[in-house]
Backbone as JSON Lines, residues from 0, in Angstrom:
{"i":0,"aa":"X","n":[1.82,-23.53,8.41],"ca":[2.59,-22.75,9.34],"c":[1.69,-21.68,9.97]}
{"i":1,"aa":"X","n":[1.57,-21.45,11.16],"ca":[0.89,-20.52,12.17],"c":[1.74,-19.69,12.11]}
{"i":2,"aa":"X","n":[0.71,-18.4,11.62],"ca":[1.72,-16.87,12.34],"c":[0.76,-16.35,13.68]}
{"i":3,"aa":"X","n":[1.43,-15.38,14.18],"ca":[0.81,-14.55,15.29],"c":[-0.4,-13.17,14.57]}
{"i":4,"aa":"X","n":[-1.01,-13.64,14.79],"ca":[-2.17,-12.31,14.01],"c":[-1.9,-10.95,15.17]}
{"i":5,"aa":"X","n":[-1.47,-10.56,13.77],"ca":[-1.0,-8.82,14.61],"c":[-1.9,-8.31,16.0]}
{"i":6,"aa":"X","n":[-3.12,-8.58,15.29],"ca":[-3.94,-7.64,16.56],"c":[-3.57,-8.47,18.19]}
{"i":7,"aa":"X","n":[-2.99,-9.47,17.84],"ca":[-2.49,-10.01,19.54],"c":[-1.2,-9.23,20.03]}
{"i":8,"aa":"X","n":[-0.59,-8.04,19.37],"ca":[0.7,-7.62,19.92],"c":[-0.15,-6.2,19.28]}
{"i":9,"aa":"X","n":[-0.8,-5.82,18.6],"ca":[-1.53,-3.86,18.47],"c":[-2.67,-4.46,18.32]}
{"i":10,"aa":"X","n":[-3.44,-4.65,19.53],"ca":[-5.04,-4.18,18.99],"c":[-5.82,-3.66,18.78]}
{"i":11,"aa":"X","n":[-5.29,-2.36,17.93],"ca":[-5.93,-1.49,16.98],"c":[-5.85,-1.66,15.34]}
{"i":12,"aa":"X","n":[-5.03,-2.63,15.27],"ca":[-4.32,-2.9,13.78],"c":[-5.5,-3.37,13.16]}
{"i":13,"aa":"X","n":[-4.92,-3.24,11.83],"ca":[-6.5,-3.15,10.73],"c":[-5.97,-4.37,9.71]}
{"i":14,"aa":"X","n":[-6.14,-5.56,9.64],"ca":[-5.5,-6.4,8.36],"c":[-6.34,-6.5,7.36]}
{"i":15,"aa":"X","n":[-5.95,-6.16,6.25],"ca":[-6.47,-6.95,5.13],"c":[-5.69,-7.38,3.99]}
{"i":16,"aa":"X","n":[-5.74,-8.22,3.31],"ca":[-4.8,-8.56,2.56],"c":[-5.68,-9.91,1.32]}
{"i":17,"aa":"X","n":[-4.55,-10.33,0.1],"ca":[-5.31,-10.91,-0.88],"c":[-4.65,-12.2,-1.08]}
{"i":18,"aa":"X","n":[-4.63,-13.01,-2.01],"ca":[-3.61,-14.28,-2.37],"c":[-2.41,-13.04,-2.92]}
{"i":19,"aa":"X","n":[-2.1,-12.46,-3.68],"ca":[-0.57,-11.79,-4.15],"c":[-0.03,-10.84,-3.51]}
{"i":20,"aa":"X","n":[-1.23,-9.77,-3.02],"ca":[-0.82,-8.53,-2.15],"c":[-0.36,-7.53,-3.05]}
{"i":21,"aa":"X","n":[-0.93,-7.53,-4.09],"ca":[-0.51,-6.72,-5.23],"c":[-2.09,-5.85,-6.03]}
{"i":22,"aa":"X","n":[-1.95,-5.75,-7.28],"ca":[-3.04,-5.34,-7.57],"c":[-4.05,-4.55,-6.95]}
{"i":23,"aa":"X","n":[-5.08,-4.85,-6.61],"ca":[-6.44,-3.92,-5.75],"c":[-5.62,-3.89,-4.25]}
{"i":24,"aa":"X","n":[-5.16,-4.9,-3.45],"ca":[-4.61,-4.42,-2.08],"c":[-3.4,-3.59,-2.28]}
{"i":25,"aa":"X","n":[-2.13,-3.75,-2.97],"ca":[-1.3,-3.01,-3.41],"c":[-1.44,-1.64,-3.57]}
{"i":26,"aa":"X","n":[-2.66,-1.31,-4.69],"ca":[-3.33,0.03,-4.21],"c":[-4.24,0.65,-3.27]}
{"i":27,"aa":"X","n":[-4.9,0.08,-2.36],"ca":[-4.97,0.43,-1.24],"c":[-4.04,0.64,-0.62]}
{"i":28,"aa":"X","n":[-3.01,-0.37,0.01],"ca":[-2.44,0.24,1.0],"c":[-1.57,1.03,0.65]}
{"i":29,"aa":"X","n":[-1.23,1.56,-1.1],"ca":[-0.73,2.54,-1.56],"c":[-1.42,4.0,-0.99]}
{"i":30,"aa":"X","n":[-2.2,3.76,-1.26],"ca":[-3.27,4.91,-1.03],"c":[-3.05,5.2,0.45]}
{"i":31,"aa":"X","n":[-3.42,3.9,1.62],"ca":[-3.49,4.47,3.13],"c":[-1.78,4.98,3.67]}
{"i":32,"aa":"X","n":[-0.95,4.43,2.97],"ca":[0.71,4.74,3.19],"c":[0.91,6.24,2.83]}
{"i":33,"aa":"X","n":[0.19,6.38,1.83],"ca":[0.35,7.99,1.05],"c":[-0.46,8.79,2.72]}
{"i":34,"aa":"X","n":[-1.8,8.88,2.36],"ca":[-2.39,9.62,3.68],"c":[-1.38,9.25,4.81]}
{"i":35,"aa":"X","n":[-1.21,8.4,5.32],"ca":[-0.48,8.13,6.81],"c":[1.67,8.76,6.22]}
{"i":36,"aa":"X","n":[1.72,9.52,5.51],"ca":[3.04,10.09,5.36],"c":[4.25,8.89,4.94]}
{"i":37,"aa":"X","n":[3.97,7.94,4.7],"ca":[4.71,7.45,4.2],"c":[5.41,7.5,3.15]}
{"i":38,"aa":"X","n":[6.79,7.42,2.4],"ca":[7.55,7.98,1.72],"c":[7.11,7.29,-0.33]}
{"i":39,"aa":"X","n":[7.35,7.8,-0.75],"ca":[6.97,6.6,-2.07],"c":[8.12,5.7,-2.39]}
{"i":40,"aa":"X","n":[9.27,5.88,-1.62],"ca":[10.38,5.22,-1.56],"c":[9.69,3.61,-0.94]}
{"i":41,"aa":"X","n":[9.54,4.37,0.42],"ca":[8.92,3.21,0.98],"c":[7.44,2.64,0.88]}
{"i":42,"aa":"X","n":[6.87,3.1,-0.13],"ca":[5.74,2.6,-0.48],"c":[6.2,1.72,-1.67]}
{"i":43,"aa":"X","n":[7.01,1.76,-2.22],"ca":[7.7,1.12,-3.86],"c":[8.51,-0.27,-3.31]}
{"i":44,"aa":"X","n":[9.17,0.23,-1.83],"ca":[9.84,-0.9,-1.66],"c":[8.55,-2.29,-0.87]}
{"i":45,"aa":"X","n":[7.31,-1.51,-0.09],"ca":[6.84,-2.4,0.48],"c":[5.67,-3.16,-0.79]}
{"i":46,"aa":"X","n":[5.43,-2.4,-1.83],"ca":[4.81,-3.5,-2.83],"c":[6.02,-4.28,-3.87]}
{"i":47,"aa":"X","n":[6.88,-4.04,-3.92],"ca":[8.17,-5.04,-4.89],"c":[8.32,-5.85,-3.42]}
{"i":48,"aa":"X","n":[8.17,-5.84,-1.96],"ca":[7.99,-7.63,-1.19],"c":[7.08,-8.63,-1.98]}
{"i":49,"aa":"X","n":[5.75,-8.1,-2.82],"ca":[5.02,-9.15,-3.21],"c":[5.31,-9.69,-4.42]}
{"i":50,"aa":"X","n":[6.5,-9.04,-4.85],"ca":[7.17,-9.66,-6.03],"c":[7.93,-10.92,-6.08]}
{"i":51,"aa":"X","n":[8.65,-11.3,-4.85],"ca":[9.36,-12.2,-4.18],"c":[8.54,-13.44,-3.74]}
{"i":52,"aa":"X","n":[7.5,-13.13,-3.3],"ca":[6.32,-14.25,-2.65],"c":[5.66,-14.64,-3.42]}
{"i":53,"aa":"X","n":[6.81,-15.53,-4.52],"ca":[5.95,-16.58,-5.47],"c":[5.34,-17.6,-4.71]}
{"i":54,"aa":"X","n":[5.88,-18.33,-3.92],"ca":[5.84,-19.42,-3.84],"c":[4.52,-19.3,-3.14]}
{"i":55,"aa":"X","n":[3.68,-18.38,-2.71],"ca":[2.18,-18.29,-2.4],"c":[1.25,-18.11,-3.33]}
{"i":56,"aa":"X","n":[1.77,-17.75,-4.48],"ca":[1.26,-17.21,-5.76],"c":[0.7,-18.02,-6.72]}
{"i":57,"aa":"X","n":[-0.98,-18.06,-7.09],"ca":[-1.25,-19.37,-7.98],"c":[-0.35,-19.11,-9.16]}
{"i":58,"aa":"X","n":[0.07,-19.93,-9.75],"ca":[0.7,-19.95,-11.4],"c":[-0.45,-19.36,-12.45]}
{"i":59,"aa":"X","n":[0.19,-18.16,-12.83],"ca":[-1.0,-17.81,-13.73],"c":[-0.49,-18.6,-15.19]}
{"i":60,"aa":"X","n":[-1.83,-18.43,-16.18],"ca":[-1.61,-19.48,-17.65],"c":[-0.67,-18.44,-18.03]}
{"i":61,"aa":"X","n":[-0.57,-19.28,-19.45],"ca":[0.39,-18.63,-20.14],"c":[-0.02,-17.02,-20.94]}
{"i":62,"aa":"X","n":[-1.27,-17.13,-21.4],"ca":[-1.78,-15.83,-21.66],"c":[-1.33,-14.41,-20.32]}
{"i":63,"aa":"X","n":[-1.35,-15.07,-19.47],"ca":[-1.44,-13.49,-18.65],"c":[0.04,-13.8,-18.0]}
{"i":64,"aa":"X","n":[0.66,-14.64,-17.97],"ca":[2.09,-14.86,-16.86],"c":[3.23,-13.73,-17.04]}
{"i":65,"aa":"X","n":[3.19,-13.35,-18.36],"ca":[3.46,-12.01,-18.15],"c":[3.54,-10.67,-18.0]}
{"i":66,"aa":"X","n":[2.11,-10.26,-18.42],"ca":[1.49,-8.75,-18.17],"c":[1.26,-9.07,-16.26]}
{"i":67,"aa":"X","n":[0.87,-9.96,-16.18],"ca":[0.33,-9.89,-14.36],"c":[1.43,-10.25,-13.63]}
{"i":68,"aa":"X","n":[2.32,-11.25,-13.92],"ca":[3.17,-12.0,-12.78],"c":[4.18,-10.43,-12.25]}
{"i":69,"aa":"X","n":[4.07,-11.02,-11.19],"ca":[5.45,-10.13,-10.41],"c":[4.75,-9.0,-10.07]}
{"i":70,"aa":"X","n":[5.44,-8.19,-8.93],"ca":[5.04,-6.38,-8.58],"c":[6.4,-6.08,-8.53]}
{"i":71,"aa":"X","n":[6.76,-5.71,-10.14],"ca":[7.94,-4.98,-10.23],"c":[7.89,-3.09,-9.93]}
{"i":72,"aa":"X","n":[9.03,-2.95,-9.47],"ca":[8.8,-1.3,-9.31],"c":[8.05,-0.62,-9.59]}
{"i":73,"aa":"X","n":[8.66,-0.66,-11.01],"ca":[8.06,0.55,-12.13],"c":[6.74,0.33,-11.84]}
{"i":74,"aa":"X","n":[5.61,-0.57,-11.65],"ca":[4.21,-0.43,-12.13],"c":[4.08,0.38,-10.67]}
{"i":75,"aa":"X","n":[4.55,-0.05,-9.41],"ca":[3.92,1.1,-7.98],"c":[4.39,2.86,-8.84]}
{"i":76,"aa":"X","n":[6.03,2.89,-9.15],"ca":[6.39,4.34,-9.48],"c":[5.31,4.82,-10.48]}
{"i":77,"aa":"X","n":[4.77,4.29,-11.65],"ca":[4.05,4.38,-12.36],"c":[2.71,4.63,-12.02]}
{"i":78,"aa":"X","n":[2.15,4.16,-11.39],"ca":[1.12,4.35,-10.11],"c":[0.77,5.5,-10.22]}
{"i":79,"aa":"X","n":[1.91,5.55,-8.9],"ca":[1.55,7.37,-8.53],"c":[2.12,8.23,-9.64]}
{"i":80,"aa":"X","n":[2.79,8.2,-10.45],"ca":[3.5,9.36,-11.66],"c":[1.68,9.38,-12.66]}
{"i":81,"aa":"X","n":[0.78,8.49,-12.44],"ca":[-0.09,8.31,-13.24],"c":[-1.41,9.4,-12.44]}
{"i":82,"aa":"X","n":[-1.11,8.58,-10.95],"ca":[-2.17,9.54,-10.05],"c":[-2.06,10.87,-9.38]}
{"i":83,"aa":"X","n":[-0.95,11.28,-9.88],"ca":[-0.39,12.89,-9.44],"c":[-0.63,13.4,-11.0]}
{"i":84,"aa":"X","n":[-0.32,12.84,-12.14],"ca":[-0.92,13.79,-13.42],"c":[-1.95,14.0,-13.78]}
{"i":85,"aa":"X","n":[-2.53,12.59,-13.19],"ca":[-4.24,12.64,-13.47],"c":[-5.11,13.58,-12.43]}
{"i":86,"aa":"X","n":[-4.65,13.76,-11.53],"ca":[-5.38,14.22,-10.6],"c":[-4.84,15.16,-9.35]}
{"i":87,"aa":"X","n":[-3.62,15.64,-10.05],"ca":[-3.02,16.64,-9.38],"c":[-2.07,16.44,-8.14]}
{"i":88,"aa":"X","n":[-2.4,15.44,-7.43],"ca":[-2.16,14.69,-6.2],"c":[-2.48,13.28,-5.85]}
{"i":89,"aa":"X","n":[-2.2,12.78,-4.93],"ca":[-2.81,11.24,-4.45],"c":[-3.88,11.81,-3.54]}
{"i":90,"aa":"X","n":[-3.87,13.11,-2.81],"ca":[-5.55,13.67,-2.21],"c":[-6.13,13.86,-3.26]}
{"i":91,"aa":"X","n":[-5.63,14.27,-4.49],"ca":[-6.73,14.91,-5.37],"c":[-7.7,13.36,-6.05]}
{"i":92,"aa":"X","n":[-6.94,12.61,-6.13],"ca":[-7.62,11.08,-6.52],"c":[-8.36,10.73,-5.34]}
{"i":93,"aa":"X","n":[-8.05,10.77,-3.94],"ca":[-8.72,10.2,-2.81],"c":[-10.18,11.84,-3.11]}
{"i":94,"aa":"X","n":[-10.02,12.84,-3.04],"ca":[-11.35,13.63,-3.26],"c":[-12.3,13.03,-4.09]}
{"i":95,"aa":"X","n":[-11.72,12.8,-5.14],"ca":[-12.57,12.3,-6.04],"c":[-13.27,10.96,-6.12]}
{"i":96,"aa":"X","n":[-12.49,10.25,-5.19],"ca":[-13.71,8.91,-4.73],"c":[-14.39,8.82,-3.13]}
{"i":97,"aa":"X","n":[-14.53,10.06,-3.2],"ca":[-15.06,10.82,-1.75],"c":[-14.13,10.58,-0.55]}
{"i":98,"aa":"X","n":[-13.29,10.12,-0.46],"ca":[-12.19,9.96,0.66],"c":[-11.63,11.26,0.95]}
{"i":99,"aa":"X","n":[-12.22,12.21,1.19],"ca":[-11.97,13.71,1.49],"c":[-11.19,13.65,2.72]}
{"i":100,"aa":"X","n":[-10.58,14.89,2.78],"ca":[-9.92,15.57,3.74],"c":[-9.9,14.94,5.2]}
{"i":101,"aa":"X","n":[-11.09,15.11,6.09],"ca":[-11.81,14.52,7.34],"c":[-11.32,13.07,7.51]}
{"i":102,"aa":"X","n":[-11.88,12.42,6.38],"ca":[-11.69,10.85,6.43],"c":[-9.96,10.74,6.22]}
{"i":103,"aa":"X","n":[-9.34,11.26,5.78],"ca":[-7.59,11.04,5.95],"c":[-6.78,12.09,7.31]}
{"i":104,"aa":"X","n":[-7.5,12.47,7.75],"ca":[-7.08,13.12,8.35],"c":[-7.0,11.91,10.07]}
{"i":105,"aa":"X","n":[-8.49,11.49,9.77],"ca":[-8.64,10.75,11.12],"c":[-7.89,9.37,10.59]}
{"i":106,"aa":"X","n":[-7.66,9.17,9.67],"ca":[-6.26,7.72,9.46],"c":[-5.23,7.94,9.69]}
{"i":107,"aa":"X","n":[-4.94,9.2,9.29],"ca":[-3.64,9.71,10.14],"c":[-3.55,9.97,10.95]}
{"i":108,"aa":"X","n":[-4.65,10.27,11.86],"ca":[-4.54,10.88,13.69],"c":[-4.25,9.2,14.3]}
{"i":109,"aa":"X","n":[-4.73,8.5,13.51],"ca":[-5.03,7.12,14.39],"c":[-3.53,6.28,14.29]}
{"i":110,"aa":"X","n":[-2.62,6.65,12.81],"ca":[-1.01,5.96,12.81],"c":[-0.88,7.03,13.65]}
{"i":111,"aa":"X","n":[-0.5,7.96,13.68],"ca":[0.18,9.09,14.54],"c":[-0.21,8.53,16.32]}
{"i":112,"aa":"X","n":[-1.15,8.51,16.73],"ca":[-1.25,8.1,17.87],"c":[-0.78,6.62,18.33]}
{"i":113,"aa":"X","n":[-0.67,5.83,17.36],"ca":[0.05,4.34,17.58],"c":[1.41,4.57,17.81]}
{"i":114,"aa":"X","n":[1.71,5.42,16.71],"ca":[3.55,5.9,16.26],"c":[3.97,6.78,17.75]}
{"i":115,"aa":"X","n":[2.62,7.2,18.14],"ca":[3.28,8.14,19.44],"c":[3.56,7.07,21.1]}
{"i":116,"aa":"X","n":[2.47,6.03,20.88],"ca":[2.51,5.55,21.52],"c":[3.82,4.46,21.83]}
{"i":117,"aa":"X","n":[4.47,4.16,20.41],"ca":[5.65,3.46,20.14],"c":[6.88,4.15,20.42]}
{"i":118,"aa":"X","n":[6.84,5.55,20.39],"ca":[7.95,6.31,20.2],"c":[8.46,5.77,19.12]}
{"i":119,"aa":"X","n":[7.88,5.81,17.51],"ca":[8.16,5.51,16.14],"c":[7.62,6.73,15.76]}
{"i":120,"aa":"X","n":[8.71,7.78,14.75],"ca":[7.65,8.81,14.05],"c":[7.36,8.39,12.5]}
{"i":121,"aa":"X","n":[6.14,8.98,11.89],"ca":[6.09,9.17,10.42],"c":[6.78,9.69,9.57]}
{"i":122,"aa":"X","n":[7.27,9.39,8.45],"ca":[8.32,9.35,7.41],"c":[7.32,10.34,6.83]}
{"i":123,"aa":"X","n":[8.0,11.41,6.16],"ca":[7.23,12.52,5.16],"c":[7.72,12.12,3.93]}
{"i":124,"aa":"X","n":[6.67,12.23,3.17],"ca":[6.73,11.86,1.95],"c":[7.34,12.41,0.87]}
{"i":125,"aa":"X","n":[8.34,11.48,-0.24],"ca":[8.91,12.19,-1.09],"c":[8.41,11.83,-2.61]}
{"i":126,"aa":"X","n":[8.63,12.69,-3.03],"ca":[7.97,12.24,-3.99],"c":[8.63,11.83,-5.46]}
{"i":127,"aa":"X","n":[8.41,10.96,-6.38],"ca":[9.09,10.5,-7.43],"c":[9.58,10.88,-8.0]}
């Protein structure tokens, strides 16, 4: 099945993505949703979509099918309840792997200017 690759309707859009959309991408785009004001409501609901999309999903063995299978809630809420104690904040974790201030600031100038261009605004973030 052919989809339409985003950048033919925003060509500024940035894709990346994995076989589950969970795990290492899950926390990224946890991370770029947090900087760009997105809510953790709606950061919780857009990683539990990759919970649903088995049917793209290799079958893991039986050793791991259940510590890994699924992106249930709790592990995104858990997430951040893990990266706000550890580190004060989700900036205070992005400082610390040099993703400073400057560098989130211009990810957010760049949704903000798409969102302006849409007449769509940014959701402020709430927190868990």
């Amino acid at each position: 099945q052919q989809q339409q690759h985003p950048q033919s309707t925003f060509p500024d859009a940035v894709v990346f993505h994995c076989v589950q959309g969970k795990d290492r991408t899950g926390i990224l785009a946890m991370l770029c949703q947090s900087v760009m004001g997105v809510s953790d409501n709606e950061i919780v609901d857009d990683y539990h979509k990759s919970h649903h999309q088995k049917k793209h999903r290799h079958e893991p063995n039986e050793n791991t099918r259940t510590l890994f299978a699924g992106a249930p809630r709790e592990v995104m809420e858990q997430t951040l309840v893990f990266l706000r104690h550890s580190y004060g904040s989700i900036e205070g974790y992005l400082d610390s792997i040099g993703f400073h201030e400057g560098w989130r600031t211009r990810l957010a100038n760049s949704s903000n200017n798409r969102n302006r261009n849409s007449n769509r605004s940014v959701p402020k973030q709430s927190k868990l």
